[in-house]
CSV table of C-alpha atoms and ligand atoms in Angstrom, one decimal:
chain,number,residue,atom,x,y,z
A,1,UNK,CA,0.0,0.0,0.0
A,2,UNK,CA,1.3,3.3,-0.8
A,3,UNK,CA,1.6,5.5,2.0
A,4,UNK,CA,1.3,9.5,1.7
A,5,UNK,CA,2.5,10.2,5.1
A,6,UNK,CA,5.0,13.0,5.1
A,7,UNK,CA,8.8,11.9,5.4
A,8,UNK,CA,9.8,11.8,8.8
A,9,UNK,CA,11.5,15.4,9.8
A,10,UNK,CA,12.9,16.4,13.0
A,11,UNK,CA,15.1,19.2,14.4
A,12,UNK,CA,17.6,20.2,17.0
A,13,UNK,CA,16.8,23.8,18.9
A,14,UNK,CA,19.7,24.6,21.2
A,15,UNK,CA,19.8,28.2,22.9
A,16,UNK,CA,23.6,29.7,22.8
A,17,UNK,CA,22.9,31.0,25.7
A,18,UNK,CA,25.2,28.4,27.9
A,19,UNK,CA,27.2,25.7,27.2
A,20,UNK,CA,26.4,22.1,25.8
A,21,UNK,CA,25.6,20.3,29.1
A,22,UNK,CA,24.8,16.6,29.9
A,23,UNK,CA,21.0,17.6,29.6
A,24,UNK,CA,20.9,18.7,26.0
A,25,UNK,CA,23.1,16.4,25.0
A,26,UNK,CA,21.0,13.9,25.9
A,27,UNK,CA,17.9,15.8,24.4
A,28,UNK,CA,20.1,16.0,21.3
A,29,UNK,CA,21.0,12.1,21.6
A,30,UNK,CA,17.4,10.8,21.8
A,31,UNK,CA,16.2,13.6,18.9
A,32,UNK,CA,18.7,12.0,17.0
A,33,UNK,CA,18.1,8.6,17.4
A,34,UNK,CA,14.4,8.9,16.7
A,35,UNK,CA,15.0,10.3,13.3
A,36,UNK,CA,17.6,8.2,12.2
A,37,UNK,CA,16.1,5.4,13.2
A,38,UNK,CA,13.3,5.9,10.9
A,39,UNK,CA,15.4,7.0,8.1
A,40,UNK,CA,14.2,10.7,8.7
A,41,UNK,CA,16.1,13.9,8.5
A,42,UNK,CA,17.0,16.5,10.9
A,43,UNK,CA,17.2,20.4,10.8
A,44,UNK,CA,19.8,22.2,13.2
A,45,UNK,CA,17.7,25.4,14.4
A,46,UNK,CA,19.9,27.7,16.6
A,47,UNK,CA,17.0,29.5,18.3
A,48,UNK,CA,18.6,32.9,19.3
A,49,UNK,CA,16.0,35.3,19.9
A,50,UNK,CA,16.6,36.1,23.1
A,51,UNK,CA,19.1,38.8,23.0
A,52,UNK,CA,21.0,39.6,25.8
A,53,UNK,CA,21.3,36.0,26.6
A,54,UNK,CA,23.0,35.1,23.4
A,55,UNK,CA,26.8,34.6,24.1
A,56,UNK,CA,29.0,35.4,21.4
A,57,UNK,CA,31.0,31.8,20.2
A,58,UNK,CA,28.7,29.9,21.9
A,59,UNK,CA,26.8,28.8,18.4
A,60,UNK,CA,29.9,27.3,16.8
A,61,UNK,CA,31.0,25.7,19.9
A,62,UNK,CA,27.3,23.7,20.7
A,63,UNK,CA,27.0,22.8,17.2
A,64,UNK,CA,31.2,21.7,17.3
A,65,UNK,CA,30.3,19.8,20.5
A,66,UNK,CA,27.6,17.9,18.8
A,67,UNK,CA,29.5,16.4,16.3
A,68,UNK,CA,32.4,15.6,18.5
A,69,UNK,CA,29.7,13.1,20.5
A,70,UNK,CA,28.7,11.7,16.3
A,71,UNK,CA,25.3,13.4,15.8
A,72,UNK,CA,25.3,15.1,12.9
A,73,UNK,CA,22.2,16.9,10.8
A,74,UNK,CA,21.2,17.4,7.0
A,75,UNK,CA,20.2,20.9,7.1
A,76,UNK,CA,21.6,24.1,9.5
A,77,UNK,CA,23.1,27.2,9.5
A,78,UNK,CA,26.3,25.7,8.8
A,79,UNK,CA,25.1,23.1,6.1
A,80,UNK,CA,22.3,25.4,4.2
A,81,UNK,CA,19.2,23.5,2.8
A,82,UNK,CA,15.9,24.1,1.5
A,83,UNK,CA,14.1,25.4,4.8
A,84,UNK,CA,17.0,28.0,5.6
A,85,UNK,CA,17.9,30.5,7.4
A,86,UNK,CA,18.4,28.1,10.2
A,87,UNK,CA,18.8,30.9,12.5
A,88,UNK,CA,16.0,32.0,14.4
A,89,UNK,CA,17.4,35.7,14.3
A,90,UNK,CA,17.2,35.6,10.7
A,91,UNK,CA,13.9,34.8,10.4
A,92,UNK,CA,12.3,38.2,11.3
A,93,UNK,CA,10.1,38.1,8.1
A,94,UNK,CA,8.3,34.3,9.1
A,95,UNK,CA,7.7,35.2,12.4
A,96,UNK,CA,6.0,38.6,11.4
A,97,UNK,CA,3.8,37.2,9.0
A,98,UNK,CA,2.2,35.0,11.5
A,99,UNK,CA,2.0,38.1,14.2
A,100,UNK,CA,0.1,39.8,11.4
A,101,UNK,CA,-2.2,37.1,10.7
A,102,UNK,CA,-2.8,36.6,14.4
A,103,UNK,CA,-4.1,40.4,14.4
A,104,UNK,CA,-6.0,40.4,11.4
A,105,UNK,CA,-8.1,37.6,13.0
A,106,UNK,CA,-8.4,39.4,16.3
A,107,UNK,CA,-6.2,36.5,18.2
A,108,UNK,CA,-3.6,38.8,19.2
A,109,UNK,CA,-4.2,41.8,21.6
A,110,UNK,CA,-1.6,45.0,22.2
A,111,UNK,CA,-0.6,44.9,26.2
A,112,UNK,CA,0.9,48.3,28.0
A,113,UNK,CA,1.4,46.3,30.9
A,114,UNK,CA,4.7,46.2,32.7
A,115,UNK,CA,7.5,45.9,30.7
A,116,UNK,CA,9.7,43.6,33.6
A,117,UNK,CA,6.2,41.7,33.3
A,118,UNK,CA,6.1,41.2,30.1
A,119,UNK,CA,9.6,40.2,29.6
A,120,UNK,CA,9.5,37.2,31.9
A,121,UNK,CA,6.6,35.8,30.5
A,122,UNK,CA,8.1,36.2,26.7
A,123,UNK,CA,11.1,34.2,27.3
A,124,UNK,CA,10.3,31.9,29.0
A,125,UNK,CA,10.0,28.7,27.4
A,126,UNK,CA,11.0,26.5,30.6
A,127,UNK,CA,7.4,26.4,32.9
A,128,UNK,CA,10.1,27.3,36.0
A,129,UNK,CA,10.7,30.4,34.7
A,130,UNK,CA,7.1,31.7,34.0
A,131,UNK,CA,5.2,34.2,36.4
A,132,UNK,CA,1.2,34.0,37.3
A,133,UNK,CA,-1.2,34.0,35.2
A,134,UNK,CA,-2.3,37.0,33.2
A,135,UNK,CA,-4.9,38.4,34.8
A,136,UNK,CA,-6.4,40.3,31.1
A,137,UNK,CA,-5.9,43.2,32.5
A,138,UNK,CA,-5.5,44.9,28.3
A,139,UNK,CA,-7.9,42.3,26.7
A,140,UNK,CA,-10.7,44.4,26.7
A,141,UNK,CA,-9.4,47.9,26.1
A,142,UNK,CA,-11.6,50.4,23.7
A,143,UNK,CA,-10.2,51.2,20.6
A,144,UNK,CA,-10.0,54.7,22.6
A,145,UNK,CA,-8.4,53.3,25.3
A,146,UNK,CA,-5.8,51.1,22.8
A,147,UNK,CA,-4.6,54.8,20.9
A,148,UNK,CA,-4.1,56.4,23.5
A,149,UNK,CA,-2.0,54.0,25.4
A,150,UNK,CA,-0.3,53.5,21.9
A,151,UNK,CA,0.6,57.0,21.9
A,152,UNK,CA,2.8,56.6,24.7
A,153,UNK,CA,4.4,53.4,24.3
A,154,UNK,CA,4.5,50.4,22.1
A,155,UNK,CA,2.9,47.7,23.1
A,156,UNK,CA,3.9,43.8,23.3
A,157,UNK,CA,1.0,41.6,21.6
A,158,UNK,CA,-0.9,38.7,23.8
A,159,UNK,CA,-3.1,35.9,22.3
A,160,UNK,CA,-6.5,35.7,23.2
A,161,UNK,CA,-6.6,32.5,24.5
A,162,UNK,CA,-9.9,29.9,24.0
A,163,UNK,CA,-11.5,28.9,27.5
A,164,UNK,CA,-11.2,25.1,28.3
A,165,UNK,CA,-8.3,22.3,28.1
A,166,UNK,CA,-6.3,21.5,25.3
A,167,UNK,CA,-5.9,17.9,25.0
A,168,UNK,CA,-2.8,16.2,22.8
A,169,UNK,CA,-1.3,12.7,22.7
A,170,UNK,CA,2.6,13.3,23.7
A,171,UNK,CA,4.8,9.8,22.0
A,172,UNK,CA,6.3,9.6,25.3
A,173,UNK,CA,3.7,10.5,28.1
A,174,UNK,CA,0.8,9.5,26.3
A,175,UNK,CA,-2.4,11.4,26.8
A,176,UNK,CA,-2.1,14.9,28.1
A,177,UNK,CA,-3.7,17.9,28.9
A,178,UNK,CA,-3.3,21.8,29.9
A,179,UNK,CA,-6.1,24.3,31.2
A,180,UNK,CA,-3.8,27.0,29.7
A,181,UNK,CA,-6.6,30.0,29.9
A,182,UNK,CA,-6.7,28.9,33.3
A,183,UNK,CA,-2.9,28.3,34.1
A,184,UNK,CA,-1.3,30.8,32.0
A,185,UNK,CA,-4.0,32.8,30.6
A,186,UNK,CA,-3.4,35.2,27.5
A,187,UNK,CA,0.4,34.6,26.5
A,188,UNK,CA,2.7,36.7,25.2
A,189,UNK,CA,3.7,36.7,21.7
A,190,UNK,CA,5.5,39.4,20.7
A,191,UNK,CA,7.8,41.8,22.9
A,192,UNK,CA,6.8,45.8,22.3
A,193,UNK,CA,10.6,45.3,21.1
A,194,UNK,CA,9.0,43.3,18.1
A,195,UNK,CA,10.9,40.7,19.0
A,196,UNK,CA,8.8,37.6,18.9
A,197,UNK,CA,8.0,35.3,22.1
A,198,UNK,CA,9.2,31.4,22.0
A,199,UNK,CA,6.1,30.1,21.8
A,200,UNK,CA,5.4,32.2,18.6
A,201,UNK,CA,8.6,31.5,16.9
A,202,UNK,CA,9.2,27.7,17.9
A,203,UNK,CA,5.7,26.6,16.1
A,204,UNK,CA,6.2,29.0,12.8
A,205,UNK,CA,10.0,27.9,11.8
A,206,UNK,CA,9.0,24.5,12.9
A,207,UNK,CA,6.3,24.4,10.9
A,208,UNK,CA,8.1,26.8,7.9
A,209,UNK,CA,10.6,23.9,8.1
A,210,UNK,CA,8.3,21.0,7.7
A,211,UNK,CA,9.1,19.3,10.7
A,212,UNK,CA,6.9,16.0,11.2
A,213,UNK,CA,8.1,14.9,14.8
A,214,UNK,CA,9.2,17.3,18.0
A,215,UNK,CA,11.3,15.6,20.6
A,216,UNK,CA,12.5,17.5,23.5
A,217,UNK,CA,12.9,17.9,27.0
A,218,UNK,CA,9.5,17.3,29.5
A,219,UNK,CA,10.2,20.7,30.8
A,220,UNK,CA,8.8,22.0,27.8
A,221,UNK,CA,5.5,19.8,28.2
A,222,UNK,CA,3.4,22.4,29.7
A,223,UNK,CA,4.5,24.5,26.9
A,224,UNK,CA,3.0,22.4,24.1
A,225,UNK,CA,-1.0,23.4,24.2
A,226,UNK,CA,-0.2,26.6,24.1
A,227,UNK,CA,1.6,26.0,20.8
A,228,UNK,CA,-1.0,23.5,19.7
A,229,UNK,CA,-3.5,27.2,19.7
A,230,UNK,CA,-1.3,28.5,17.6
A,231,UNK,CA,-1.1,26.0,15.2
A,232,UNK,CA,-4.5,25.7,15.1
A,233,UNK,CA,-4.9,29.7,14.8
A,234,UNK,CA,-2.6,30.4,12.2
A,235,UNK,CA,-4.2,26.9,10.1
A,236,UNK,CA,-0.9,24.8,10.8
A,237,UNK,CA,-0.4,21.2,10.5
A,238,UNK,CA,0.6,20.0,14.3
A,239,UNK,CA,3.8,17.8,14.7
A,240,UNK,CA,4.2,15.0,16.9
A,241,UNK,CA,5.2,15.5,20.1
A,242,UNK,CA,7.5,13.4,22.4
A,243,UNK,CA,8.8,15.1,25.7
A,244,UNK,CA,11.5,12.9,27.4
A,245,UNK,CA,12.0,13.1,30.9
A,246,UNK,CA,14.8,15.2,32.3
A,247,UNK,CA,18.3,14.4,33.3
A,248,UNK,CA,18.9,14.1,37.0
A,249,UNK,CA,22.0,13.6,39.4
A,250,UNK,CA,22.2,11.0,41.5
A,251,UNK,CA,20.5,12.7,44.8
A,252,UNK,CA,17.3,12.4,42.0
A,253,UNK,CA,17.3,16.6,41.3
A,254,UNK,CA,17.5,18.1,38.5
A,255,UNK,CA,21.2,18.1,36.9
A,256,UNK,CA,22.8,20.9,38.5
A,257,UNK,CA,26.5,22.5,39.0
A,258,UNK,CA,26.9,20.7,42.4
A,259,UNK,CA,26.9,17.5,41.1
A,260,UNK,CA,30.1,17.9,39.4
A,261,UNK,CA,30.9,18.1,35.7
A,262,UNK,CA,28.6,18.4,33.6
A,263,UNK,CA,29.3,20.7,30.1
A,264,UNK,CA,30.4,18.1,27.3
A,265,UNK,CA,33.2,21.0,27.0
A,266,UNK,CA,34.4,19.8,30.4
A,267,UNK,CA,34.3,16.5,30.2
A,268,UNK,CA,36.1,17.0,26.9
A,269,UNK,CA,38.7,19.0,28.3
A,270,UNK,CA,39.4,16.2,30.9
A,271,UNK,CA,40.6,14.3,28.5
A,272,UNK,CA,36.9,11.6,28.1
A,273,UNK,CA,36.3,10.4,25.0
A,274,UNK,CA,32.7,10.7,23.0
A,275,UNK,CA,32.5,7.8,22.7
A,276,UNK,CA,32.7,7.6,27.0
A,277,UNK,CA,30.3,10.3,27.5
A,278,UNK,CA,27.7,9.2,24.7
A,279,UNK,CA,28.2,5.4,26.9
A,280,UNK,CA,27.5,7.5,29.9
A,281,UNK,CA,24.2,9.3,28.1
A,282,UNK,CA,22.8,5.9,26.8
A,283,UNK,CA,23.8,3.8,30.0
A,284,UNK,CA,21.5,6.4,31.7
A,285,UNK,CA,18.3,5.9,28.7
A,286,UNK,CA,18.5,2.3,29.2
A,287,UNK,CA,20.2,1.9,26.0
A,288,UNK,CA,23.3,0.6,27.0
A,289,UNK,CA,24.9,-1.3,30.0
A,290,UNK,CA,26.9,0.8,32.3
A,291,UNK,CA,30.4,2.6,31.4
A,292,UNK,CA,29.6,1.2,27.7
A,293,UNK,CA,31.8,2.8,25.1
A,294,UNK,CA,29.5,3.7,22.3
A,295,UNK,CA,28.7,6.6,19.6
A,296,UNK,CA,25.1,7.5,18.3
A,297,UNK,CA,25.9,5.4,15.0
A,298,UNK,CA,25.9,2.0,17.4
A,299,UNK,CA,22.5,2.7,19.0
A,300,UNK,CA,20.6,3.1,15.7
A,301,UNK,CA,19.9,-0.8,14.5
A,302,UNK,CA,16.7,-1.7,16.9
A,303,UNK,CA,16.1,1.7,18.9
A,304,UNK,CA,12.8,2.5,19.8
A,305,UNK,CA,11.7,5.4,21.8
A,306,UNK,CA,9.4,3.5,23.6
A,307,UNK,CA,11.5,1.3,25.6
A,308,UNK,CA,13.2,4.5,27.2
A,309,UNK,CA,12.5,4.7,30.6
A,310,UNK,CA,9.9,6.7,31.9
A,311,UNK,CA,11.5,8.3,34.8
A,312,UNK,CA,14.3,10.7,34.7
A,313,UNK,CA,17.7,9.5,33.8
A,314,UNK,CA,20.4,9.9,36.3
A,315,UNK,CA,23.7,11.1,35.8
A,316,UNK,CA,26.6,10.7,38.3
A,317,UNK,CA,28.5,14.1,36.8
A,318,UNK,CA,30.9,14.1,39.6
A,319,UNK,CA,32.4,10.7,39.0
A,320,UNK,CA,34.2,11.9,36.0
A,321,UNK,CA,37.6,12.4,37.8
A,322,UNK,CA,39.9,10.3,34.9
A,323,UNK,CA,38.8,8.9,31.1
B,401,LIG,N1,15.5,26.4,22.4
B,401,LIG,C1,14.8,25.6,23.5
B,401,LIG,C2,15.8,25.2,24.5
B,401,LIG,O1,17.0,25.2,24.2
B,401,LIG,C3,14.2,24.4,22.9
B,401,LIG,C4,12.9,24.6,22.3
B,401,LIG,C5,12.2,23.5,21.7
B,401,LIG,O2,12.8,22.4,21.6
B,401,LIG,O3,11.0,23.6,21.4
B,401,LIG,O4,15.4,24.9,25.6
């Protein structure tokens, strides 16, 4: 039977905005895996929007790291392709378009609240780092009310978000769900700046670049109704999901500076070898016995997302006194 189900496309998303830790790296492992395993392909997207947290460098050196550990992607700022530019700060002119349509249908608002306010909630993809909901406090201003503010300051632009839950299957955790009108309310998605939230930016270029599956960190779970609206707002085919569970240390909390080293850079610089710190990735996805010595290219034949553990892997950083 012929099948008319899109090839399989995924992406990596790293923020140069700190170094390539044990975390993303295993993020980046699992992403990688999934495709590859399927005989998909894979976009590098450097998501750099959020401008004062951009280090200078830090680009070349994630995307330098990534290859040292054997993963490697068919499209990317460095590579080119059909879906370019692969930087999110180069696709002003995307991410517009869909503001615009958002406003043209009434689905995004102008807010003159707070600008500290404002900023938290637009970059903040990681549901740690967001604030209370948003009360609505500009969702109803007059047209009067709206100039007259606008006169004074530019505003950011929130979407009006639908009352009720927004269901979606996850590849990972299965069914789940998010009140987000109740939890988060009306979200930011674009700074008075113009520059545009996460939320707003992740679903366009992931969409602009075709991608079929999503795999990333369960941090970002909450996030994903609230991206599902926008989809379904700007008419945009929806991805699968998969969130995988974080990476902890040994004490069971999230990976952390305390529990030793954990920047691939570091490890690297202590003289380990990839193919000991991808061992030590997959020993902690149940994909490989402990202190294995693999790369990505040996976990390909047979891997299935499914038989990764549920709960979060843990990673003794601090062990890693000698090769
Ligand atoms: N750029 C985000 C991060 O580094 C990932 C966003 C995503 O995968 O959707 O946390």
């Amino acid at each position: 039977m012929l099948s008319h189900a899109p090839a399989i496309r995924g992406r990596f998303a790293p923020s140069p905005t700190g170094p390539l830790h044990l975390g993303n790296a295993r993020t980046a492992l699992l992403a990688w895996l999934d495709v590859r395993s399927r005989g998909g392909t894979l976009a590098m997207r450097v998501e750099d929007l959020d401008g004062p947290r951009v280090r200078p460098g830090l680009e070349a050196r994630i995307l330098e790291e990534l290859r040292w550990l054997g993963l490697d992607w068919d499209e990317g700022p460095d590579v080119g392709g059909a879906y370019g530019p692969y930087r999110q700060s180069e696709r002003g002119g995307h991410h517009a378009g869909a503001l615009d349509r958002l406003r043209d249908q009434g689905l995004a608002y102008p807010c003159f609240c707070s600008r500290a306010e404002i900023a938290q909630a637009s970059q903040a993809p990681h549901a740690s780092d967001e604030g209370p909901r948003y009360p609505g406090t500009c969702r109803g201003l007059t047209p009067a009310e709206r100039a007259d503010r606008a006169a004074r300051r530019p505003p950011a632009w929130r979407f009006r978000v639908p009352d009720g839950p927004v269901p979606f299957r996850d590849g990972f955790h299965g069914e789940c769900t998010f009140d987000v009108a109740a939890t988060v309310g009306d979200f930011v998605v674009a700074r008075a700046d113009g520059v545009p939230a996460y939320q707003l930016a992740v679903v366009v270029d992931d969409a602009a670049m075709a991608v079929t599956d999503v795999l990333r960190g369960d941090d970002l779970l909450p996030s994903t109704s609230r991206q599902i609206l926008l989809y379904r707002a700007l008419g945009l085919p929806e991805p699968r999901f998969a969130h995988v569970p974080l990476v902890v240390g040994a004490d069971g909390e999230r990976l952390a500076k305390r529990h030793g080293a954990l920047s691939v850079g570091e490890l690297r610089e202590r003289g380990v070898g990839a193919p000991a710190v991808v061992g030590l990735l997959a020993s902690a996805s149940g994909l490989a016995p402990p202190a294995a010595r693999v790369m990505p290219a040996d976990l390909v034949a047979g891997f299935r997302l499914d038989r990764v553990p549920r709960e979060p892997a843990r990673i003794e950083g601090g062990g890693w006194v000698s090769p």
